[in-house]
């Protein structure tokens, strides 16, 4: 059992994980508002640094602390705020908890699809202004529509199951082979990227941010989509060329988009936010009680396990 190990939690995380670390005998310092200067000074006093997305674990912080720090733990998915290369070079393990968010992100995607199909945010805003806009609100059903899933990983697969329950037809594209049992289970049509783009009524992105996926949805791809298509992005903002998307939405190249993620977060002067056919949420895919609790518990378990192995 790991004991006497010191853990510094640098961002706010659910209490369940903190309790679990304490129960295992670790000394836990919870400093969810710690700034970069202070962190640079104290990081060397810990065995484990725990962050979400606010705290940046830079090369300098790793250099100053790697004599003691054995693990950098990211509660959540992306590792964009950690200098992974430097950590690996200094033998510091990096762990995260991507599995915890899958259900919450998937449910948000379904919510965004329904919001686009029925223009729910517009209906709500107009009602509250005292306007009865019934005749302007002829929407579309999801049933029978083609849902294109780009990246059939843990979130993409979950969305496929939900889409099936809504009686949608599923098209999927991934760079790796998709599990055969899963394909059979949901009746997924597996295609290349271009076929998906050209055939889907709703297109949802679930790829990680890599050199290949950066701006994979660009003006060329947008021009191939149906003019009635809706695009949903809850993956990473950089996966879409925002300028090209703005043009496509203004020109009617596609019908609408729902975005939970942006190239710059929070977005500043982002013209997409001004368009009536865009629905935006502030990166809330994993912002549920369930996902946060699960993420903190998964991370705590992984920290305990990794310290046992080291
Ligand atoms: N909005 C949020 O709050 C939130 C929360 C969690 C995750 N995410 C994001 O969701 C995305 C997916 O997460 P996940 O847990 O499903 O990841 P995952 O690793 O389980 O799945 C990603 C899939 O994308 C595939 N892929 C990679 N490159 C590809 C390419 N060029 N073309 C097609 N497919 C490709 C992979 O093979 C894999 O199957 C990530 O970008 C993650 O950062 C967002």
XYZ file of N, CA, C and O and ligand atoms in Angstrom, residues 77-78 98-99 101-102 105 108 150-157 173-176 205-210 212-213 216 234-236 260-261 283-287, ligand 1:
200
model
N -9.314 14.339 -20.019
C -8.782 13.714 -21.228
C -7.502 14.372 -21.762
O -6.413 13.824 -21.645
N -7.634 15.573 -22.350
C -6.532 16.172 -23.118
C -5.281 16.359 -22.270
O -5.354 16.599 -21.067
N -9.667 9.269 -19.486
C -10.554 9.584 -20.603
C -11.894 8.854 -20.536
O -12.913 9.393 -20.964
N -11.886 7.635 -19.983
C -13.093 6.821 -19.989
C -14.255 7.434 -19.198
O -15.416 7.145 -19.470
N -15.562 10.393 -19.091
C -16.414 11.439 -19.674
C -17.343 10.931 -20.773
O -18.251 11.651 -21.202
N -17.120 9.699 -21.230
C -17.779 9.248 -22.465
C -19.297 9.401 -22.438
O -19.893 9.903 -23.396
N -20.426 13.234 -22.409
C -20.213 13.901 -23.704
C -21.261 13.401 -24.705
O -21.867 14.187 -25.439
N -24.550 14.982 -24.205
C -24.546 16.383 -24.678
C -24.718 16.411 -26.204
O -25.456 17.240 -26.733
N -17.384 10.646 -36.878
C -15.961 10.686 -37.260
C -15.145 10.370 -36.014
O -15.127 11.156 -35.061
N -14.492 9.217 -36.001
C -13.755 8.766 -34.813
C -14.660 7.892 -33.975
O -15.432 8.381 -33.148
N -14.572 6.560 -34.216
C -15.481 5.652 -33.501
C -14.723 5.038 -32.319
O -14.467 3.840 -32.263
N -14.336 5.910 -31.357
C -13.665 5.477 -30.130
C -14.699 5.384 -29.025
O -15.876 5.096 -29.290
N -14.288 5.662 -27.770
C -15.256 5.426 -26.686
C -16.471 6.349 -26.787
O -17.599 5.899 -26.597
N -16.275 7.627 -27.110
C -17.450 8.517 -27.218
C -18.232 8.192 -28.491
O -19.459 8.055 -28.462
N -17.523 8.052 -29.603
C -18.191 7.763 -30.877
C -19.057 6.515 -30.798
O -20.178 6.485 -31.292
N -18.538 5.469 -30.160
C -19.301 4.212 -30.052
C -20.563 4.402 -29.211
O -21.636 3.921 -29.554
N -16.564 6.465 -39.464
C -15.236 6.449 -40.080
C -14.178 6.537 -38.989
O -14.299 7.330 -38.058
N -13.162 5.696 -39.114
C -12.049 5.718 -38.158
C -10.790 5.292 -38.913
O -10.879 4.602 -39.930
N -9.636 5.703 -38.404
C -8.400 5.267 -39.076
C -8.021 3.837 -38.671
O -7.216 3.206 -39.330
N -8.603 3.373 -37.556
C -8.341 1.992 -37.136
C -9.580 1.132 -37.372
O -10.694 1.656 -37.392
N -18.018 14.953 -34.514
C -16.562 14.689 -34.497
C -16.117 14.173 -33.136
O -16.396 14.813 -32.109
N -15.390 13.054 -33.151
C -14.895 12.467 -31.892
C -13.475 11.952 -32.022
O -13.144 10.877 -31.523
N -12.644 12.755 -32.693
C -11.241 12.371 -32.875
C -10.377 13.141 -31.869
O -10.772 14.203 -31.399
N -9.193 12.616 -31.541
C -8.267 13.411 -30.720
C -7.637 14.488 -31.597
O -7.685 14.386 -32.832
N -7.036 15.492 -30.983
C -6.329 16.504 -31.780
C -4.931 15.988 -32.099
O -4.121 15.753 -31.205
N -4.669 15.783 -33.390
C -3.347 15.328 -33.846
C -2.994 16.158 -35.075
O -3.828 16.944 -35.550
N -2.885 15.084 -37.993
C -3.808 14.664 -39.069
C -5.206 15.240 -38.878
O -5.905 15.510 -39.843
N -5.637 15.382 -37.615
C -7.026 15.823 -37.400
C -7.154 17.348 -37.322
O -8.253 17.870 -37.395
N -9.226 19.059 -39.969
C -9.674 18.018 -40.911
C -11.017 18.394 -41.533
O -11.336 17.969 -42.634
N -17.734 18.271 -30.379
C -17.449 18.258 -28.936
C -16.052 17.686 -28.706
O -15.731 17.293 -27.597
N -15.221 17.617 -29.785
C -13.899 16.996 -29.612
C -12.859 18.043 -29.209
O -12.640 18.286 -28.024
N -12.267 18.709 -30.182
C -11.361 19.827 -29.922
C -11.620 20.871 -31.003
O -11.824 20.531 -32.168
N -19.127 22.758 -28.817
C -18.822 22.780 -27.382
C -17.362 23.161 -27.160
O -16.957 23.443 -26.046
N -16.587 23.152 -28.242
C -15.140 23.397 -28.145
C -14.705 24.403 -29.210
O -15.297 24.470 -30.288
N -17.615 24.336 -23.468
C -16.823 23.128 -23.173
C -17.376 22.397 -21.941
O -16.661 22.172 -20.958
N -18.643 22.016 -22.043
C -19.316 21.386 -20.888
C -19.525 19.884 -21.064
O -20.263 19.263 -20.303
N -18.856 19.306 -22.083
C -19.061 17.873 -22.352
C -18.959 17.004 -21.107
O -19.779 16.120 -20.883
N -17.950 17.260 -20.294
C -17.729 16.405 -19.116
C -18.217 17.067 -17.827
O -17.929 16.587 -16.735
N -18.950 18.157 -17.974
C -19.378 18.901 -16.782
C -20.683 18.341 -16.201
O -21.728 18.992 -16.249
N -16.207 18.302 -24.858
C -15.640 17.733 -23.827
O -15.772 18.159 -22.693
C -14.819 16.487 -24.031
C -14.745 15.542 -22.991
C -14.058 14.358 -23.236
C -13.411 14.152 -24.452
N -13.457 15.113 -25.412
C -12.776 14.910 -26.695
O -13.471 13.913 -27.430
C -12.577 13.310 -28.368
C -12.784 11.811 -28.423
O -12.611 11.241 -27.158
P -12.683 9.641 -26.941
O -12.582 9.419 -25.480
O -13.792 9.048 -27.710
O -11.310 9.211 -27.626
P -10.903 7.752 -28.152
O -9.420 7.741 -28.188
O -11.605 6.682 -27.408
O -11.459 7.753 -29.657
C -10.920 8.541 -30.664
C -11.068 7.788 -31.979
O -10.653 8.637 -33.042
C -9.959 7.826 -33.973
N -9.115 8.669 -34.827
C -7.904 9.206 -34.558
N -7.464 9.922 -35.617
C -8.425 9.828 -36.566
C -8.551 10.347 -37.878
N -7.596 11.105 -38.430
N -9.669 10.052 -38.568
C -10.644 9.267 -38.035
N -10.577 8.737 -36.800
C -9.485 9.021 -36.067
C -9.174 6.861 -33.113
O -8.755 5.732 -33.841
C -10.211 6.518 -32.035
O -11.003 5.398 -32.391
C -11.179 13.784 -27.951
O -10.789 14.847 -28.805
C -11.371 14.342 -26.591
O -10.427 15.339 -26.313
C -14.151 16.267 -25.223
